PDB file of C-alpha atoms and ligand atoms in Angstrom:
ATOM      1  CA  UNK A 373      -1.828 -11.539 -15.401  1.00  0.00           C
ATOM      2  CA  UNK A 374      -0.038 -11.227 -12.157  1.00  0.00           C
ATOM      3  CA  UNK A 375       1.925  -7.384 -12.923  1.00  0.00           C
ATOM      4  CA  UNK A 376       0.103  -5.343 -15.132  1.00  0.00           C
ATOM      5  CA  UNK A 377       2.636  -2.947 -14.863  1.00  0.00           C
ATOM      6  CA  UNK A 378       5.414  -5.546 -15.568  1.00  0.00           C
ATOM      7  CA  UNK A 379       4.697  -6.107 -19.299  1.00  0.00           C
ATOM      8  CA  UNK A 380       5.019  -2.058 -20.120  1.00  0.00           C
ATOM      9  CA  UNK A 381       8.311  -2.276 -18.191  1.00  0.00           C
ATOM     10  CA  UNK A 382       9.804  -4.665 -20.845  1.00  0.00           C
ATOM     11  CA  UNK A 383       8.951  -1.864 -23.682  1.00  0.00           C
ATOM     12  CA  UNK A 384      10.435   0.818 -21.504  1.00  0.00           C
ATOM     13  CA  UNK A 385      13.714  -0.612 -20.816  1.00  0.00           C
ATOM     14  CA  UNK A 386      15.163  -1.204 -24.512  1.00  0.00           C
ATOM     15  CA  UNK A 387      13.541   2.451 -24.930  1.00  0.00           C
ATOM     16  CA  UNK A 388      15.764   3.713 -22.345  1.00  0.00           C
ATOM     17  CA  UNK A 389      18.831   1.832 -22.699  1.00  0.00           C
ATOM     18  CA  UNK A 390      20.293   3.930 -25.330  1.00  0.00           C
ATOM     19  CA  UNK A 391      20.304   7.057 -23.127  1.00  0.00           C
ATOM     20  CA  UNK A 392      22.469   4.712 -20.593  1.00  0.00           C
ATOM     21  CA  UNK A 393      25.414   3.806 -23.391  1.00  0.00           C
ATOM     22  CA  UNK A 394      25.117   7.896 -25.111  1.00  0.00           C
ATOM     23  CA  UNK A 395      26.417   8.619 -21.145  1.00  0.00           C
ATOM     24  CA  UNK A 396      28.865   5.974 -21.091  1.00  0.00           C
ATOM     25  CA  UNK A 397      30.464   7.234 -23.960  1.00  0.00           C
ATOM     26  CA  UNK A 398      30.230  10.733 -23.414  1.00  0.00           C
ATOM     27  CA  UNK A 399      30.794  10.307 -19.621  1.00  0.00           C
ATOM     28  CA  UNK A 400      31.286  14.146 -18.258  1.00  0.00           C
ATOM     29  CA  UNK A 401      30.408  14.595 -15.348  1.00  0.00           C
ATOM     30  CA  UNK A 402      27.479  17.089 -16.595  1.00  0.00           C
ATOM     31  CA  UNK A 403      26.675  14.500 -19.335  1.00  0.00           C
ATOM     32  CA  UNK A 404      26.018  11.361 -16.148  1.00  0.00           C
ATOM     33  CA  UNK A 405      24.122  14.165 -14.299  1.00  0.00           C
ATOM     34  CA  UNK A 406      21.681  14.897 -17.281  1.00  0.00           C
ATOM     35  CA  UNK A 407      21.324  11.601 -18.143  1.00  0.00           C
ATOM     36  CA  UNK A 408      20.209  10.574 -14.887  1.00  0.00           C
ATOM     37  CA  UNK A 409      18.005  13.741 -15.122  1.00  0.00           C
ATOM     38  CA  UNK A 410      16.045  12.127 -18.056  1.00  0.00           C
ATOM     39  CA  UNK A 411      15.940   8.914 -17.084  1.00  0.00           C
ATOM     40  CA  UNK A 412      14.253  10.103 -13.650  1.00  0.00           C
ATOM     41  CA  UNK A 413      12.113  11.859 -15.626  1.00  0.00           C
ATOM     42  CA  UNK A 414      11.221   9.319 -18.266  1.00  0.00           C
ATOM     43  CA  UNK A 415      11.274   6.467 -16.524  1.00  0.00           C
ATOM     44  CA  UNK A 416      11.806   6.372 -12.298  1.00  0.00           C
ATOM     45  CA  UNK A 417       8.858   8.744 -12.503  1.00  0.00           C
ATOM     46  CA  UNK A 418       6.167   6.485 -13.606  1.00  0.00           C
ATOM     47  CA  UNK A 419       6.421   4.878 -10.681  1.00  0.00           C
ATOM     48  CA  UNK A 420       8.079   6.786  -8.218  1.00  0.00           C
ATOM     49  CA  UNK A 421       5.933   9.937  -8.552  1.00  0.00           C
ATOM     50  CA  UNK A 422       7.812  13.930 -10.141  1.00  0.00           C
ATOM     51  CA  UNK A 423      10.767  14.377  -8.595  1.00  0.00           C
ATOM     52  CA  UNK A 424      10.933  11.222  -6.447  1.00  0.00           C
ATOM     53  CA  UNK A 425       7.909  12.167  -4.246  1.00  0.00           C
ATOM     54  CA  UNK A 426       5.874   8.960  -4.994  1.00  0.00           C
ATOM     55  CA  UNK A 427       1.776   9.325  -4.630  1.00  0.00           C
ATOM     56  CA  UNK A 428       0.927   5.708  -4.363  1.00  0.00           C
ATOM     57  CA  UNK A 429       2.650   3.259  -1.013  1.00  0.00           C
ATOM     58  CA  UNK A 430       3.222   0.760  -3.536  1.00  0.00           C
ATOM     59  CA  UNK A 431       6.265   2.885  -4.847  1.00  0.00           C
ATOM     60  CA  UNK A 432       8.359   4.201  -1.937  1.00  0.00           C
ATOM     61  CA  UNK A 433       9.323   7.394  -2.355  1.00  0.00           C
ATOM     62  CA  UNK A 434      12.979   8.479  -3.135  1.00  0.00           C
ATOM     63  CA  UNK A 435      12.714  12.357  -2.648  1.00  0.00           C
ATOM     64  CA  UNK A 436      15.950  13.402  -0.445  1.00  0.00           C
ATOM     65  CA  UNK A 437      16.801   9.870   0.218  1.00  0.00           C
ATOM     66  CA  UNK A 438      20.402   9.455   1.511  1.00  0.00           C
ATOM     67  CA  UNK A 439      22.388   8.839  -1.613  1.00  0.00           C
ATOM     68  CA  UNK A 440      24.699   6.123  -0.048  1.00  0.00           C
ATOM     69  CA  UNK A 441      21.635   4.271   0.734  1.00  0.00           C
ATOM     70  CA  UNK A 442      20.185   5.020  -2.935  1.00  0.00           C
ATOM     71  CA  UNK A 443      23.575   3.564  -4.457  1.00  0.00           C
ATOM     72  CA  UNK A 444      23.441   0.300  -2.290  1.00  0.00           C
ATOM     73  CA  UNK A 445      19.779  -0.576  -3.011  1.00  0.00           C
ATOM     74  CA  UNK A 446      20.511  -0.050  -6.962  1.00  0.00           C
ATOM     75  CA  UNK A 447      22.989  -2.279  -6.659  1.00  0.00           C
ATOM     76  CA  UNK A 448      20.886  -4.387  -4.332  1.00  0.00           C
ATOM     77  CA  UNK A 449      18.702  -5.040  -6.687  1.00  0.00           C
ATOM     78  CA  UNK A 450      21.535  -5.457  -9.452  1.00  0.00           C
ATOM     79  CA  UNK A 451      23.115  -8.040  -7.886  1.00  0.00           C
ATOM     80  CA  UNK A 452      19.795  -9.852  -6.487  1.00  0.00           C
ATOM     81  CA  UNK A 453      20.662  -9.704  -2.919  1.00  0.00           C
ATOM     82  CA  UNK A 454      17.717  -7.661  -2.381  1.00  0.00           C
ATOM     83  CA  UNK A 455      15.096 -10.588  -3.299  1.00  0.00           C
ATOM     84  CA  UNK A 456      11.340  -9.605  -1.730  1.00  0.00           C
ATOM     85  CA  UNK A 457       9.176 -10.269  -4.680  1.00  0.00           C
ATOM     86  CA  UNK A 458       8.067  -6.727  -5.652  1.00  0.00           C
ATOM     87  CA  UNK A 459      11.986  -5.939  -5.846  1.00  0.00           C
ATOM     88  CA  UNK A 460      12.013  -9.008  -8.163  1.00  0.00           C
ATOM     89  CA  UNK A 461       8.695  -8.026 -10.170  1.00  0.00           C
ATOM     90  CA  UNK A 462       9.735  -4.090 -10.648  1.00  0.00           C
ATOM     91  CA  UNK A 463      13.325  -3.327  -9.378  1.00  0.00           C
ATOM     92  CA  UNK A 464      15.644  -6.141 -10.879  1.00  0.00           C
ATOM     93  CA  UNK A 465      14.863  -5.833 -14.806  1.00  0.00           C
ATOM     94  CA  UNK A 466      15.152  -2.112 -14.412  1.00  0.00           C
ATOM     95  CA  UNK A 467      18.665  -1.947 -11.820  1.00  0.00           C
ATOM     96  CA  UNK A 468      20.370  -4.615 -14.545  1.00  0.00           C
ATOM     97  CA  UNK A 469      20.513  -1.351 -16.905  1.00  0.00           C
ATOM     98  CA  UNK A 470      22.047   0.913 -15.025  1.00  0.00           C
ATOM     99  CA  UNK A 471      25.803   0.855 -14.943  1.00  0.00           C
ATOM    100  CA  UNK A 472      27.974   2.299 -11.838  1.00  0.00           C
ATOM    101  CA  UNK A 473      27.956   5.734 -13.213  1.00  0.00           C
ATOM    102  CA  UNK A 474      24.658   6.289 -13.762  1.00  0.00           C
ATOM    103  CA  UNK A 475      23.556   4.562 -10.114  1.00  0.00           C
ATOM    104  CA  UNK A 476      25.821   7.189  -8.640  1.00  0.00           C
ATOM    105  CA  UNK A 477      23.921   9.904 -10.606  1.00  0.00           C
ATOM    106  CA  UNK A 478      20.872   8.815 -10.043  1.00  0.00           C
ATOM    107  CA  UNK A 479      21.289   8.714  -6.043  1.00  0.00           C
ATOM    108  CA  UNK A 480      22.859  11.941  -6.553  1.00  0.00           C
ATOM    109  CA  UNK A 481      19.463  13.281  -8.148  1.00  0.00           C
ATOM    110  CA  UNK A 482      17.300  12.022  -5.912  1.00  0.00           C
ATOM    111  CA  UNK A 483      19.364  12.716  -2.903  1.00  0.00           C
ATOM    112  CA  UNK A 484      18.870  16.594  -3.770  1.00  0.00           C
ATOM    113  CA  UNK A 485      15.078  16.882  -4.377  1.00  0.00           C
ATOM    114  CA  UNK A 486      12.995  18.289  -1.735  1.00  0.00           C
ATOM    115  CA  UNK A 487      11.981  16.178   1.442  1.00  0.00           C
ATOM    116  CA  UNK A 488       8.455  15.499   1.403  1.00  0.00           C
ATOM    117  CA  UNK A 489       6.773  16.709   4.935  1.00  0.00           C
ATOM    118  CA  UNK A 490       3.853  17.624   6.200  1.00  0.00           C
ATOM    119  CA  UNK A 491       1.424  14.000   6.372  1.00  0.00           C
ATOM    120  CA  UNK A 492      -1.414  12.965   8.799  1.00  0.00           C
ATOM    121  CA  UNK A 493      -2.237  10.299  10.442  1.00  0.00           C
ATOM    122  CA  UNK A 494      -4.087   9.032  13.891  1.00  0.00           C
ATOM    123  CA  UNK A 495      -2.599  11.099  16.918  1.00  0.00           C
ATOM    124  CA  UNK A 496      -2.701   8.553  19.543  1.00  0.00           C
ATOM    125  CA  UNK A 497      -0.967   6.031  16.895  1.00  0.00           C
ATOM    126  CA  UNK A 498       1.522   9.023  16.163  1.00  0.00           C
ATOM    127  CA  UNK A 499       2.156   9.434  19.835  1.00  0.00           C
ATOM    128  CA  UNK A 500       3.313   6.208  20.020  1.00  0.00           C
ATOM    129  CA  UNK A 501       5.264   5.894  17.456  1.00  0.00           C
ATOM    130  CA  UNK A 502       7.025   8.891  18.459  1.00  0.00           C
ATOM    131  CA  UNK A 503       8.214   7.306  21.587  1.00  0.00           C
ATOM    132  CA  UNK A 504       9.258   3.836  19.787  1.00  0.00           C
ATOM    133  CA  UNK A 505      11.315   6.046  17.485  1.00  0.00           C
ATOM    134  CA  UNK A 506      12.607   8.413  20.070  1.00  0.00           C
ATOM    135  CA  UNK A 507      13.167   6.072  22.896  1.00  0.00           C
ATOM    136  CA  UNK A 508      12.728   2.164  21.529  1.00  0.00           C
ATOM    137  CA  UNK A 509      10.504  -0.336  23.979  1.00  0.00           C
ATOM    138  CA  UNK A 510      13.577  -1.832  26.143  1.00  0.00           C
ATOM    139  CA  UNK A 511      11.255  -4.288  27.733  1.00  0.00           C
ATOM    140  CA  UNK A 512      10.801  -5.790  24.343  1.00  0.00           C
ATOM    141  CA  UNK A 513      14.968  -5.302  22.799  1.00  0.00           C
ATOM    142  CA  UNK A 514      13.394  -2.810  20.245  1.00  0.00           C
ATOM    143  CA  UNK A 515      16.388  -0.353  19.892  1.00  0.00           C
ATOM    144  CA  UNK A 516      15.449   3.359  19.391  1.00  0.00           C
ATOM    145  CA  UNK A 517      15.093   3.813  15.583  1.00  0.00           C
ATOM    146  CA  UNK A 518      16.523   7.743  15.813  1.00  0.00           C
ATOM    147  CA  UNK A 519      20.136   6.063  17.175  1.00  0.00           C
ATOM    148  CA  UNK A 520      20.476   4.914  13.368  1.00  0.00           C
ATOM    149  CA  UNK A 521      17.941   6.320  11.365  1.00  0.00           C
ATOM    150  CA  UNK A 522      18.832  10.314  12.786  1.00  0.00           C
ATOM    151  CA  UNK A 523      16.472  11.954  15.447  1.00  0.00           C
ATOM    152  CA  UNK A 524      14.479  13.479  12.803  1.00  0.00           C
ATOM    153  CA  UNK A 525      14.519  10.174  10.785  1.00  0.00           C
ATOM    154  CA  UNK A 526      16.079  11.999   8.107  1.00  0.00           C
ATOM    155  CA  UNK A 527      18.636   9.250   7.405  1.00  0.00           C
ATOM    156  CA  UNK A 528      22.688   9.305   6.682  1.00  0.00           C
ATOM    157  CA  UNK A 529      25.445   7.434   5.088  1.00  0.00           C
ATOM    158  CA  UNK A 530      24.035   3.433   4.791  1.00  0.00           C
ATOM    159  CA  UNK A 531      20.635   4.690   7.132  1.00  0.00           C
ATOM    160  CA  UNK A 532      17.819   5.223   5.014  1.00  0.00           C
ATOM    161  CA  UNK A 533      15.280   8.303   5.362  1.00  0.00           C
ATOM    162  CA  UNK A 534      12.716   7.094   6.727  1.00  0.00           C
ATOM    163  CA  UNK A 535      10.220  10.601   7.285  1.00  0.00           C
ATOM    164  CA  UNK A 536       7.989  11.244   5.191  1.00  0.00           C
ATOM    165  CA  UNK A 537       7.937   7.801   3.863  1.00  0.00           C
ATOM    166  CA  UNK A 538       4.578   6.067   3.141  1.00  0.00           C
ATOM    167  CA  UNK A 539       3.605   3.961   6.168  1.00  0.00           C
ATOM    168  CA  UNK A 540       2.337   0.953   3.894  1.00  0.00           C
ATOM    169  CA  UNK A 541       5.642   0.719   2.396  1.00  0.00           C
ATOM    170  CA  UNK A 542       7.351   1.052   5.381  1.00  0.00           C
ATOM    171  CA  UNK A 543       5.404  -1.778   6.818  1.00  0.00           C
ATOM    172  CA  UNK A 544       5.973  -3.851   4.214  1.00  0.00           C
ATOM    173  CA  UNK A 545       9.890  -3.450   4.073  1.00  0.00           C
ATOM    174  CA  UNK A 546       9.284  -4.295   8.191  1.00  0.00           C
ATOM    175  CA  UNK A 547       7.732  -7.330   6.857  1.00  0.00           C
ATOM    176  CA  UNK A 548      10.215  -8.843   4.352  1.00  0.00           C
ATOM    177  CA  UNK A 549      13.486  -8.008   6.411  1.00  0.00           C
ATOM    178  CA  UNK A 550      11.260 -10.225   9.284  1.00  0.00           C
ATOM    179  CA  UNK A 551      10.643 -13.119   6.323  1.00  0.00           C
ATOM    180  CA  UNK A 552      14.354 -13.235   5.601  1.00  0.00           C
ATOM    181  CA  UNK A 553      13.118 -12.386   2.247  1.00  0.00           C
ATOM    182  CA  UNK A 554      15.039  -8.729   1.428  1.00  0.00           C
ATOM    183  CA  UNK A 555      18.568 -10.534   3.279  1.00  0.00           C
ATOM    184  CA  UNK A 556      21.119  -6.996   2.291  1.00  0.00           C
ATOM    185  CA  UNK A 557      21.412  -5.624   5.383  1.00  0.00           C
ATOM    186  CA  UNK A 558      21.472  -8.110   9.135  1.00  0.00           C
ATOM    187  CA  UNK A 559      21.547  -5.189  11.052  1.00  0.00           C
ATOM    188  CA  UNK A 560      17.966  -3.833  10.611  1.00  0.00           C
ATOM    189  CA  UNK A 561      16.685  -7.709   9.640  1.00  0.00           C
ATOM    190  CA  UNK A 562      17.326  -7.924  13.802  1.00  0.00           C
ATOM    191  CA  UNK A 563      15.692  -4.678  14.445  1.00  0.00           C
ATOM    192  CA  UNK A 564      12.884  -6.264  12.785  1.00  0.00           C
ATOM    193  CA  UNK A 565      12.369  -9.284  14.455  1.00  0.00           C
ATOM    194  CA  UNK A 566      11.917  -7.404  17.878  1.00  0.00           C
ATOM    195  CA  UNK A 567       8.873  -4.885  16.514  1.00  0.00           C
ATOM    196  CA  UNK A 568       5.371  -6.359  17.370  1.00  0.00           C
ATOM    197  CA  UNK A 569       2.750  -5.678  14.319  1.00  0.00           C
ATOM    198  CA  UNK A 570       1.386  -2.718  16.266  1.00  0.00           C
ATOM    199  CA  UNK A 571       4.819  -1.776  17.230  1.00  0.00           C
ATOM    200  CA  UNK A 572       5.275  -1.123  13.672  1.00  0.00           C
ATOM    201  CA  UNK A 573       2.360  -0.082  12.815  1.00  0.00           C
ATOM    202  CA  UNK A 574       2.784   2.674  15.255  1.00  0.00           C
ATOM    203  CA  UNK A 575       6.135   3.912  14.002  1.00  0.00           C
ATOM    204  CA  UNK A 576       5.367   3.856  10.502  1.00  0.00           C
ATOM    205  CA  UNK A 577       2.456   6.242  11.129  1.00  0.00           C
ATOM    206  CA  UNK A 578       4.684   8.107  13.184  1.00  0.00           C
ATOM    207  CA  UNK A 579       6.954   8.741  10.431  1.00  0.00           C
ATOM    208  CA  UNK A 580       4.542   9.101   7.598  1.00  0.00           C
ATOM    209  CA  UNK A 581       3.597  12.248   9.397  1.00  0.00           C
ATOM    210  CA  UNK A 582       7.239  13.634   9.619  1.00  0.00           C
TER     211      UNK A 582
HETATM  212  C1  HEC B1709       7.310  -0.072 -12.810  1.00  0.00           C
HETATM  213  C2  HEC B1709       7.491   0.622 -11.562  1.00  0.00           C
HETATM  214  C3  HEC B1709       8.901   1.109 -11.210  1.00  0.00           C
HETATM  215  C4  HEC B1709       9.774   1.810 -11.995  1.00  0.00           C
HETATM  216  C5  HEC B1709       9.611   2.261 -13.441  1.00  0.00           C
HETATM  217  C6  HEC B1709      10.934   2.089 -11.156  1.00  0.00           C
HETATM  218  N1  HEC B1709      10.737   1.566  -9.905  1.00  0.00           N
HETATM  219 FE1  HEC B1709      12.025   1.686  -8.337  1.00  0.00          FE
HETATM  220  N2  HEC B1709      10.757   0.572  -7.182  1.00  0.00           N
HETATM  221  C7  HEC B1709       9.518   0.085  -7.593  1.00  0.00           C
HETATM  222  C8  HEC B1709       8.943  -0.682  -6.493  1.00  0.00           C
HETATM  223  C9  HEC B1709       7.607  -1.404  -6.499  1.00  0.00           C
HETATM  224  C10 HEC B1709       9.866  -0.629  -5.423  1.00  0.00           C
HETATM  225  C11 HEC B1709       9.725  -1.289  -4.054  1.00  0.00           C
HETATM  226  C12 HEC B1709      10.367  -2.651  -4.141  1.00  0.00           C
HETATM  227  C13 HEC B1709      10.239  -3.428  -2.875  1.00  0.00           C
HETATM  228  O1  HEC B1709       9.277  -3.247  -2.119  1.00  0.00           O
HETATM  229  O2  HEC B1709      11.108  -4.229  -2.688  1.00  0.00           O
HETATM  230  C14 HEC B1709      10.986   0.175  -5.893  1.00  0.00           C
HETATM  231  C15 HEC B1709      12.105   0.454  -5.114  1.00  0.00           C
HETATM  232  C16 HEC B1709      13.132   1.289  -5.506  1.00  0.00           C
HETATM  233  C17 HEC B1709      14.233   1.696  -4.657  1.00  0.00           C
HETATM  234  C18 HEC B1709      14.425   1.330  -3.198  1.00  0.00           C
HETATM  235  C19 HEC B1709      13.881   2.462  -2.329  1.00  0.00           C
HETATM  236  C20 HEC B1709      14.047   2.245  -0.857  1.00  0.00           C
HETATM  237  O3  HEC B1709      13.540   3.076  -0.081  1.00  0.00           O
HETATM  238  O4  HEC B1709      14.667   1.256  -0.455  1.00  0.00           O
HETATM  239  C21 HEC B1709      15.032   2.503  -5.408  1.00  0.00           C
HETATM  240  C22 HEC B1709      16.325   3.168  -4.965  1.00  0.00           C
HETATM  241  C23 HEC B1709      14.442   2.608  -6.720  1.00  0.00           C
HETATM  242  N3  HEC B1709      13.280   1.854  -6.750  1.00  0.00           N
HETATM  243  C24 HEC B1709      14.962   3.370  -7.758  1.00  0.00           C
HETATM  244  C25 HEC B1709      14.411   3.449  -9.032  1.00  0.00           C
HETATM  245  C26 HEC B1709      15.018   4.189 -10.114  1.00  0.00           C
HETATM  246  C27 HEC B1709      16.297   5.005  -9.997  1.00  0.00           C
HETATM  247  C28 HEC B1709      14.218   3.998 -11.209  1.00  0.00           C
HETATM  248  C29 HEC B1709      14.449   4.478 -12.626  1.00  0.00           C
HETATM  249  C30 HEC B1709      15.744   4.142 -13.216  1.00  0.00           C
HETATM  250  C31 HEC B1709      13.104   3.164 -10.785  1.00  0.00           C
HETATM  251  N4  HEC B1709      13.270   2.845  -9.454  1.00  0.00           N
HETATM  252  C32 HEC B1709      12.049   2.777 -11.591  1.00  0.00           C
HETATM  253  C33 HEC B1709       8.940   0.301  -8.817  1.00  0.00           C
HETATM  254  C34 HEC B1709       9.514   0.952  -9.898  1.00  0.00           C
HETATM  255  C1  HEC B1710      21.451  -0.430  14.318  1.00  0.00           C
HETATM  256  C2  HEC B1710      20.972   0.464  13.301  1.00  0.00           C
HETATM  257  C3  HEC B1710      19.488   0.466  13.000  1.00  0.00           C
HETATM  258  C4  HEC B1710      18.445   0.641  13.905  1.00  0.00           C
HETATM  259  C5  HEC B1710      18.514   0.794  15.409  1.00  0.00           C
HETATM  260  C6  HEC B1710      17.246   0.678  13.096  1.00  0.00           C
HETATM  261  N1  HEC B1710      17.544   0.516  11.765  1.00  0.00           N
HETATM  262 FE1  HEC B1710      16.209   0.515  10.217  1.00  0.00          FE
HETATM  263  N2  HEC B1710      17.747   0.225   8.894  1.00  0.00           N
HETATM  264  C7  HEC B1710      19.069   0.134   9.229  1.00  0.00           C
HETATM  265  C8  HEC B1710      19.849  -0.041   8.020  1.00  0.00           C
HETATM  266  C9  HEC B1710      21.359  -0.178   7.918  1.00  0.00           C
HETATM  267  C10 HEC B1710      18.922  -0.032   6.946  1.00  0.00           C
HETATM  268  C11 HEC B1710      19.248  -0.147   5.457  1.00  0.00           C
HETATM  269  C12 HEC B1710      19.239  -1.569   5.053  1.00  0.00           C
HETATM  270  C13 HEC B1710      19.642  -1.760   3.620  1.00  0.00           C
HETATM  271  O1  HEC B1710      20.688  -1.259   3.211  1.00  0.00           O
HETATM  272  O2  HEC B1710      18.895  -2.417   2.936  1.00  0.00           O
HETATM  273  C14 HEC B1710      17.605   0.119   7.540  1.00  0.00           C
HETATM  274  C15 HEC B1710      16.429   0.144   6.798  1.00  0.00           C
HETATM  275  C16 HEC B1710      15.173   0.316   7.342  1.00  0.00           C
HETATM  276  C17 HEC B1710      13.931   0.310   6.584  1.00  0.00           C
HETATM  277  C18 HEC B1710      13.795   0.185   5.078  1.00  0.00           C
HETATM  278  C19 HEC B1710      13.650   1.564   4.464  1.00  0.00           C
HETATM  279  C20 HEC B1710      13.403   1.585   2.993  1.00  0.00           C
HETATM  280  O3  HEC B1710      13.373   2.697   2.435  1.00  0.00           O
HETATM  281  O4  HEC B1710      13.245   0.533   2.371  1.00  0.00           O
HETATM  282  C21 HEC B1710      12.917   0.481   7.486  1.00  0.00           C
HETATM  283  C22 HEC B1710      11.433   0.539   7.188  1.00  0.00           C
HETATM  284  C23 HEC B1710      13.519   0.604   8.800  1.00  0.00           C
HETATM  285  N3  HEC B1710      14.895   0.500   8.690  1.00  0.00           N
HETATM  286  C24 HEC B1710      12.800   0.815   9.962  1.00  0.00           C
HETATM  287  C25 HEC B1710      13.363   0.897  11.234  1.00  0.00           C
HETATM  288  C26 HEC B1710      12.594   1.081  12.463  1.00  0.00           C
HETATM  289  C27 HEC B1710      11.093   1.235  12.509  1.00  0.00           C
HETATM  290  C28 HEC B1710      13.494   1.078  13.490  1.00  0.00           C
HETATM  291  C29 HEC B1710      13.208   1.188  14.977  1.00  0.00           C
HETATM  292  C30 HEC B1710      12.303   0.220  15.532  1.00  0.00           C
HETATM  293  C31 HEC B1710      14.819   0.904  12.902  1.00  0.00           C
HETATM  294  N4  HEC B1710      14.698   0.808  11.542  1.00  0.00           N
HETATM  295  C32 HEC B1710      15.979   0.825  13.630  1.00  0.00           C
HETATM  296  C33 HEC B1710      19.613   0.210  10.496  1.00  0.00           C
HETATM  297  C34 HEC B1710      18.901   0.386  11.670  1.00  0.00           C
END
């Protein structure tokens, strides 16, 4: 079996889906809110860690994410224009529950947990990543990340946070926006094609440690 986790996901979903149409009907604005509250809490977190701040790189974390960016990867996955395979294997089955309202409130959740901080990492790698984010590597055409991303790499609007992200999922995303496989968003799929594997591998250590 290729995704253990895959075959629990099938039980959870039906389990869950109820608690999507109870906010549809009774669709205050405090009603969404706590229903995205329980689904986070029932279901986002067995992946995505308490509150968004995942423990494993497999699931990236979602903790203070920018909620325009949380609403456009929900709907991403939805619509299937984010395709990389582990958005296929986890994301799709789960987004093709969740209707507009309860996207919304779910970005609005997550957008308001605390910002994980704090990590470690290699200094010399850090150090270098630093400077890639800070200042990009014009010899190569690798823009500064910071111009979109925010100088703290705290994210905004359609950016994404990227500090405090783990570095193995940050890598990977690197990787499939590079593979044409994850195809939502040209912009950073060029960004990607200029970073070197240590480039990256730099910069996502960098940021882990924000
Ligand atoms: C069974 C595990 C699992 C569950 C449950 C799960 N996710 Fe995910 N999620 C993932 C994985 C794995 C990825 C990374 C996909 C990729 O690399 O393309 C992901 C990615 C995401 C992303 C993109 C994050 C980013 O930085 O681009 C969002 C947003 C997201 N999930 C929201 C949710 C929400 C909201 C729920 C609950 C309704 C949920 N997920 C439940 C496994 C899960
Ligand atoms: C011109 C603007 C721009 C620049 C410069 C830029 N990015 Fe991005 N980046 C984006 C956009 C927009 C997205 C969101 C794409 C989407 O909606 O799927 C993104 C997404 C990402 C993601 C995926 C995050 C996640 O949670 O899945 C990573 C990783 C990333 N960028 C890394 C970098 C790095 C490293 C640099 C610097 C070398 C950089 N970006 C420079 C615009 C930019």
């Amino acid at each position: 079996m290729k995704n253990p986790l895959r075959h629990g996901i099938a039980h959870v979903v039906p389990a869950i889906f109820p608690l999507v149409v109870c906010a549809a009907l009774f669709g205050s604005p405090s009603a969404q809110a706590q229903n995205a509250e329980r689904l986070a809490t029932q279901l986002c977190v067995a992946c995505h860690g308490i509150h968004g701040d995942s423990k494993s790189p497999m699931f990236p974390k979602l903790n203070a994410q920018s909620q325009d960016y949380l609403v456009a990867q929900l709907k991403g996955f939805r619509q299937h224009v984010r395709g990389e395979s582990d958005a296929r294997s986890y994301m799709w089955a789960i987004a093709s529950q969740l209707d507009d309202a309860t996207v919304a409130s779910l970005a609005e959740y997550y957008s308001q947990q605390q910002p994980t901080t704090g990590g470690t990492g290699d200094a010399a790698l850090i150090a270098e990543g630093q400077k890639i984010f800070e200042q990009g590597l014009p010899d190569k055409g690798v823009p500064a990340c910071a111009s979109c991303h925010g100088a703290q790499g705290q994210g905004n609007g359609q950016f994404p946070r990227l500090a405090g992200q783990h570095a193995d999922y940050l890598l990977r995303q690197i990787e499939v926006f590079q593979n044409g496989t994850r195809a939502n968003a040209p912009v950073m799929s060029a960004v990607a094609h200029t970073l070197g594997k240590d480039d990256a591998k730099a910069v996502a250590t960098f940021l882990q440690s924000r």
